[in-house]
Short mmCIF file of C-alpha atoms in Angstrom, two decimals:
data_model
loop_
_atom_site.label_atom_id
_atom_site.label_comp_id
_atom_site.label_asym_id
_atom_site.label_seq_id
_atom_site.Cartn_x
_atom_site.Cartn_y
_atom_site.Cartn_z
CA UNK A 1480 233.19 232.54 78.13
CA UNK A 1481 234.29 232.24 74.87
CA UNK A 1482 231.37 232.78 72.81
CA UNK A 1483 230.65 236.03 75.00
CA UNK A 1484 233.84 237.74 74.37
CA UNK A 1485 233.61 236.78 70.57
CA UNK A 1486 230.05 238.20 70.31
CA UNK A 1487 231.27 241.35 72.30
CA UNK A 1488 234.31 241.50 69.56
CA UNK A 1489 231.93 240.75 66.62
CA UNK A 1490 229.54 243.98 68.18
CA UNK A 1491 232.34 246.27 68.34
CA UNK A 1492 233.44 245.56 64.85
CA UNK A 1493 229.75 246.17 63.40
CA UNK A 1494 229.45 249.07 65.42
CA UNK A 1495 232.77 250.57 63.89
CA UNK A 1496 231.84 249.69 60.34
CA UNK A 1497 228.19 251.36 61.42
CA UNK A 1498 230.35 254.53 62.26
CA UNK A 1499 232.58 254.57 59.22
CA UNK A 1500 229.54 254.45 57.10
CA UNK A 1501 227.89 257.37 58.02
CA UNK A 1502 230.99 259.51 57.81
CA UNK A 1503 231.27 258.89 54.16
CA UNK A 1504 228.02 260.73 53.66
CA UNK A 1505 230.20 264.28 54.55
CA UNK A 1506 231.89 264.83 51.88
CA UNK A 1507 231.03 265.07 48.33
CA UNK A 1508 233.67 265.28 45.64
CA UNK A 1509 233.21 267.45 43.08
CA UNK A 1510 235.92 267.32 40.23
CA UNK A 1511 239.46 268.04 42.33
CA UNK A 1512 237.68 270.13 45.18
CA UNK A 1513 235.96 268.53 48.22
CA UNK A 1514 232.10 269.63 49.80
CA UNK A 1515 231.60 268.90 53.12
CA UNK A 1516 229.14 269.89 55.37
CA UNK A 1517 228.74 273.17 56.73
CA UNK A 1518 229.45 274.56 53.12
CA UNK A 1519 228.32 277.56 52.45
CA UNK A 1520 226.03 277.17 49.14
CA UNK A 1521 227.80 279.96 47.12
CA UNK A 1522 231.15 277.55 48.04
CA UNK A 1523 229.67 274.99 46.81
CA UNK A 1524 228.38 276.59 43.27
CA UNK A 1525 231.66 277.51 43.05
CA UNK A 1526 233.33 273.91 43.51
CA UNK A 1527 230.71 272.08 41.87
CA UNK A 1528 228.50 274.17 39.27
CA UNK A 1529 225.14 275.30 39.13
CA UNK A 1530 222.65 272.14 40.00
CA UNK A 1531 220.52 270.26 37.73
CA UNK A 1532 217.76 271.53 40.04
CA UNK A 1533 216.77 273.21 42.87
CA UNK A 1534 213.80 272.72 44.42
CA UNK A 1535 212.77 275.00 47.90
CA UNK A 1536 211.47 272.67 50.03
CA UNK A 1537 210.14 275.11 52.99
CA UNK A 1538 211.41 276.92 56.06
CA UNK A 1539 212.35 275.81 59.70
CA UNK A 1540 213.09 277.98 62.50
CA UNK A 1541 216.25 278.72 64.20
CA UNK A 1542 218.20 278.15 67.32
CA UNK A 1543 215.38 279.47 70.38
CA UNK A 1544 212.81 279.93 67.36
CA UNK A 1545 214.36 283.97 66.97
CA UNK A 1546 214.63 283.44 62.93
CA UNK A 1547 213.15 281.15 60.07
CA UNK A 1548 215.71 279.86 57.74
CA UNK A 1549 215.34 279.01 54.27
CA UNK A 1550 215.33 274.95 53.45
CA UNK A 1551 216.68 274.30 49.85
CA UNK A 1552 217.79 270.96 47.84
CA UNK A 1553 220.42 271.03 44.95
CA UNK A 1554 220.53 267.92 42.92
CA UNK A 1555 223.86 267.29 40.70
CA UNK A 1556 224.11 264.39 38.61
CA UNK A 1557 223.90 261.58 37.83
CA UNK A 1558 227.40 260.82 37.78
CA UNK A 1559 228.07 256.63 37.19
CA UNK A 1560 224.06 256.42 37.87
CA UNK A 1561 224.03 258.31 41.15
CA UNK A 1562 222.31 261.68 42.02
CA UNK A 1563 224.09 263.70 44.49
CA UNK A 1564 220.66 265.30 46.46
CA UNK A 1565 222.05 268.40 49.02
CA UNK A 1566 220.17 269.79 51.71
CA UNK A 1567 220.78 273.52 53.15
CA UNK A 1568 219.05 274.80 55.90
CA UNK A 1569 219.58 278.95 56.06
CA UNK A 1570 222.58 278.13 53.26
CA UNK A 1571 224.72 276.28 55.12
CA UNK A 1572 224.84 272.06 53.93
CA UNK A 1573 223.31 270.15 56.70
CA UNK A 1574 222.93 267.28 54.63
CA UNK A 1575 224.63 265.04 51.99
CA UNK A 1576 222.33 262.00 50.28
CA UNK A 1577 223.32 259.93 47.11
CA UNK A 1578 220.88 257.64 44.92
CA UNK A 1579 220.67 255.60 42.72
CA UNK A 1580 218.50 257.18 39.41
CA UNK A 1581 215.82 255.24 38.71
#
């Protein structure tokens, strides 16, 4: 009885720090102001700069297929070895990835 309720806590405590870890990818801090996403991408030119590069990476359609929206990646960096890599789909951030450079 014991070793189920400690494997039960020990599974809710992974799951949590699963959680937690996803959530940092959100945000992306660029000098004093904060990206997060849902951005618009003239916001975040404006908070962060113009990117290193940006690359179009192809279309994908819309909600009920009515309209084809634009998919783009902005790299900035690297910052202390990272590259921040930013998805927008139709210019809105759907997606925030950071790397290592190689």
């Amino acid at each position: 009885m014991i070793m189920r309720r400690l494997s039960i806590t020990t599974l809710t405590i992974l799951a949590a720090g699963l959680i937690s870890i996803g959530a940092q990818a959100d945000t992306l801090r660029c000098g004093s102001s904060l990206v997060s996403l849902g951005d618009r991408t003239f916001e975040v030119e404006r908070k962060c700069g113009a990117p290193v590069h940006r690359d179009p990476v192809g279309y994908t359609l819309g909600s009920y297929d009515r309209r084809e929206y634009m998919i783009e990646e902005w790299v900035y960096g690297p910052s202390n070895g990272m590259l921040s890599i930013l998805r927008f789909e139709g210019n809105r951030l759907t997606t925030i990835e950071r790397r290592r450079e190689r």
